[in-house]
mmCIF file of C-alpha atoms in Angstrom:
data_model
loop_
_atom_site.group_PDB
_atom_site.id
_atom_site.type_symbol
_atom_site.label_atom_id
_atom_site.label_comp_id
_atom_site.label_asym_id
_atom_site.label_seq_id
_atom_site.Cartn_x
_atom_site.Cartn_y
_atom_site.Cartn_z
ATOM 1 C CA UNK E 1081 -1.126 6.688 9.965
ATOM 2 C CA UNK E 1082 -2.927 4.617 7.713
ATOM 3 C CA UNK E 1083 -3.012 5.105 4.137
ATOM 4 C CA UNK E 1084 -5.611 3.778 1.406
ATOM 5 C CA UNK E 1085 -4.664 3.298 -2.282
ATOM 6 C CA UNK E 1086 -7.190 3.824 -4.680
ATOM 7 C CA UNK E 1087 -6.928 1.825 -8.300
ATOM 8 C CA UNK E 1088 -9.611 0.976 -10.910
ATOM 9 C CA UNK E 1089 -11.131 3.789 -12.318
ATOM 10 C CA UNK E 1090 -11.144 4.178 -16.058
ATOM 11 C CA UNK E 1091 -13.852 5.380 -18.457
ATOM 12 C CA UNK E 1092 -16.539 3.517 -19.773
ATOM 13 C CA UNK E 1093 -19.668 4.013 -21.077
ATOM 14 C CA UNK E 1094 -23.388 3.570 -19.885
ATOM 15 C CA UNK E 1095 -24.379 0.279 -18.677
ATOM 16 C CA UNK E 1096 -20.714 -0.669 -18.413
ATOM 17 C CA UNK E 1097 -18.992 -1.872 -15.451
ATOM 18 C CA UNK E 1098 -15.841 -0.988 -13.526
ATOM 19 C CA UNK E 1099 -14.306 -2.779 -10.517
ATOM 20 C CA UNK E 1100 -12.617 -0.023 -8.186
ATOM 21 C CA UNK E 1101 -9.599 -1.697 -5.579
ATOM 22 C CA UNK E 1102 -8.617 -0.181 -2.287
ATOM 23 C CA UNK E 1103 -5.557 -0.801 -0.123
ATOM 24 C CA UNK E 1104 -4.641 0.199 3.025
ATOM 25 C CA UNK E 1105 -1.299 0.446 4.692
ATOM 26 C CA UNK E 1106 -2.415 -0.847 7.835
ATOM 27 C CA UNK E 1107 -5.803 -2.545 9.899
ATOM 28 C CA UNK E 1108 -8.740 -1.130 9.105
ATOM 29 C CA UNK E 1109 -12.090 -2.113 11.198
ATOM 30 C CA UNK E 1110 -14.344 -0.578 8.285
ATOM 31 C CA UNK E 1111 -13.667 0.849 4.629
ATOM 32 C CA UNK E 1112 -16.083 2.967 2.722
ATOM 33 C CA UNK E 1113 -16.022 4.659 -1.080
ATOM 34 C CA UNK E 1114 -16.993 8.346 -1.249
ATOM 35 C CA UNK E 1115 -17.256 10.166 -4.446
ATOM 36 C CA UNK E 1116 -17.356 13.858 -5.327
ATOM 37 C CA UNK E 1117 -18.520 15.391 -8.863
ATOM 38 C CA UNK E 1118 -17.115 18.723 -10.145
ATOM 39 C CA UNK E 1119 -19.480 21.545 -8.147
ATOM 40 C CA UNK E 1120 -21.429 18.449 -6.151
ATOM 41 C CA UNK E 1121 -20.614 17.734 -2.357
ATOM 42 C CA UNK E 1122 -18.623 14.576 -1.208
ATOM 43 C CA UNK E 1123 -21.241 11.777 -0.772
ATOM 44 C CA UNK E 1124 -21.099 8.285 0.602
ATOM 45 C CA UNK E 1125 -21.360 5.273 -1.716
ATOM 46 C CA UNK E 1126 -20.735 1.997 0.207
ATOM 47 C CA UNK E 1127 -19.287 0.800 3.677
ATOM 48 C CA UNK E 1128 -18.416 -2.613 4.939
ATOM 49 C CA UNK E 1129 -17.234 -3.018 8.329
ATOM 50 C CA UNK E 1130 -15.098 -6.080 9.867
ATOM 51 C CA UNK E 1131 -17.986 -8.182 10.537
ATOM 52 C CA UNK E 1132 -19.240 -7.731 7.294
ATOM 53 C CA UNK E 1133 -22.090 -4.916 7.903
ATOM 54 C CA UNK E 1134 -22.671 -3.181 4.770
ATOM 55 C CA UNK E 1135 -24.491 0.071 3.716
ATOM 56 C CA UNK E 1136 -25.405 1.699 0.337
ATOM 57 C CA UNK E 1137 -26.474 5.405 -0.609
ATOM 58 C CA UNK E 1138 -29.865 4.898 -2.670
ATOM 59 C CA UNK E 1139 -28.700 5.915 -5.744
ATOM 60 C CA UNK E 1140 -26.565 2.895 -5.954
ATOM 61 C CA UNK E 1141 -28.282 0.141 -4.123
ATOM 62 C CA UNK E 1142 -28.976 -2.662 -6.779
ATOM 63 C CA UNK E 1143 -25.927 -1.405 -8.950
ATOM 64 C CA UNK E 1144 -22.795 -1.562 -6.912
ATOM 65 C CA UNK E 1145 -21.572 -3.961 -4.304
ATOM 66 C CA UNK E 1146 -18.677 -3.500 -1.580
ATOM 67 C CA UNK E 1147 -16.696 -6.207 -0.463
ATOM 68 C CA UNK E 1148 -13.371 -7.261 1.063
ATOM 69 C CA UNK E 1149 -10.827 -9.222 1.212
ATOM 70 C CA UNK E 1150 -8.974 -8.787 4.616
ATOM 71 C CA UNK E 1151 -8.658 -5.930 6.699
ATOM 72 C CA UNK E 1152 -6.385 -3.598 4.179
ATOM 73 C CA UNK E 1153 -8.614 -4.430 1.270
ATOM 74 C CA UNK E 1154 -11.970 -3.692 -0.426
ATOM 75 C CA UNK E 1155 -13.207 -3.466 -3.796
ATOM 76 C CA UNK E 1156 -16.103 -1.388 -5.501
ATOM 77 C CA UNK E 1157 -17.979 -3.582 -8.032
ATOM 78 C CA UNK E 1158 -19.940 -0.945 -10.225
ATOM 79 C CA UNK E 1159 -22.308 -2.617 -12.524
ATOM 80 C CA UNK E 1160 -25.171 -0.873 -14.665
ATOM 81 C CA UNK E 1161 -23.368 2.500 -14.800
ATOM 82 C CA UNK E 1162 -24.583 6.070 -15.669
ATOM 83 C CA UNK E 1163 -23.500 9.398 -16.311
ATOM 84 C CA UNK E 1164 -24.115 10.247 -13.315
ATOM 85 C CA UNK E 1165 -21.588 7.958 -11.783
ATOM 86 C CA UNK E 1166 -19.106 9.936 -13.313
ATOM 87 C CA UNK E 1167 -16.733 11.341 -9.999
ATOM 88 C CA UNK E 1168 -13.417 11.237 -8.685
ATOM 89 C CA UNK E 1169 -14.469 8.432 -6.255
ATOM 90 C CA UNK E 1170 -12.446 8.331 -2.630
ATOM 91 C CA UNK E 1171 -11.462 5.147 -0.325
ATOM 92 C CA UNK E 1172 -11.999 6.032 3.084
ATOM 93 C CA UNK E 1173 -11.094 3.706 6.415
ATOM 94 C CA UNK E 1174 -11.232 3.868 10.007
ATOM 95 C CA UNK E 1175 -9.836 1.867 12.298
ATOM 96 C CA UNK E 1176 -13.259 1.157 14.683
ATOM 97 C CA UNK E 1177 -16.433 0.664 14.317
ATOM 98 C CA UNK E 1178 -18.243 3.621 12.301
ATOM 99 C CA UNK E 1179 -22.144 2.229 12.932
ATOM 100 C CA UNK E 1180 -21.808 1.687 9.227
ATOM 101 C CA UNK E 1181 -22.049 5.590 8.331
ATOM 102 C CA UNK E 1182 -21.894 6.577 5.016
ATOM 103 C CA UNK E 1183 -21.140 10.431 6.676
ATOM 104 C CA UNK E 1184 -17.471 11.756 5.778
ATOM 105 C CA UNK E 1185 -16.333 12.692 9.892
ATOM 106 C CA UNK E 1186 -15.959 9.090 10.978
ATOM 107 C CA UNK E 1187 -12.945 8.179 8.490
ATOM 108 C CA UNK E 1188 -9.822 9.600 9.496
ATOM 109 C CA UNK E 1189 -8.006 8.046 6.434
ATOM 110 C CA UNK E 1190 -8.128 8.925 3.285
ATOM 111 C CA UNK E 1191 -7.078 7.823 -0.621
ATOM 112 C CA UNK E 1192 -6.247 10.261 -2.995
ATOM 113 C CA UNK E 1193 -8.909 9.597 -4.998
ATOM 114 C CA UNK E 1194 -9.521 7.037 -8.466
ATOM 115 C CA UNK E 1195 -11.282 8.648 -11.541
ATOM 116 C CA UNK E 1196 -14.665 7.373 -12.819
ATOM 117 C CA UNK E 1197 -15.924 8.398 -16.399
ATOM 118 C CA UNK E 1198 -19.272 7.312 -17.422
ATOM 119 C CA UNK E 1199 -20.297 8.577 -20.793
ATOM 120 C CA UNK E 1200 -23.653 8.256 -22.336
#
């Protein structure tokens, strides 16, 4: 069972930026951020698979980049941020190829979660 380790959040305020760090206990083919706001559904923010595919939701394209490192670790640079932002944000991993998804049912592995606070 693989498990990612979410570090990084903090609060800031508008326009700030925060760099968001995800581990994983074992190989991962691709790793993807989630987030969830209080009363708002889980949504995908970023994925990067092993060969370096990436994919953004809209609302962050421009703003935030994915990256990685090896295949245990990815980070979430957020730049430009906004209230909205705010949301416990989740790393999520799987250990083939996911197509890039930004959907929650191809990652079997999940963090606990990393607390983003953007006030305005």
């Amino acid at each position: 069972q693989i498990q990612p380790v979410e570090s990084g959040g903090d609060s800031v305020q508008a326009g700030g930026s925060l760099k968001l760090s995800c581990t994983a206990s074992g190989d991962t083919w691709t790793m993807a951020w989630f987030r969830q706001a209080p009363g708002k559904e889980r949504e995908g923010v970023a994925v990067i698979d092993a060969i370096g595919r990436t994919n953004y939701a809209p609302s962050v394209k421009g703003r935030f980049t994915i990256s990685r490192l090896n295949a245990v670790s990815s980070f979430l640079q957020m730049n430009s941020l906004k209230p909205e932002d705010t949301a416990m944000y989740y790393c999520a991993a799987s250990q083939s190829s996911t197509g890039a998804s930004l959907a929650a049912p191809p990652y079997h592995h999940w963090g606990q979660g990393t607390q983003v606070t953007v006030s305005s």
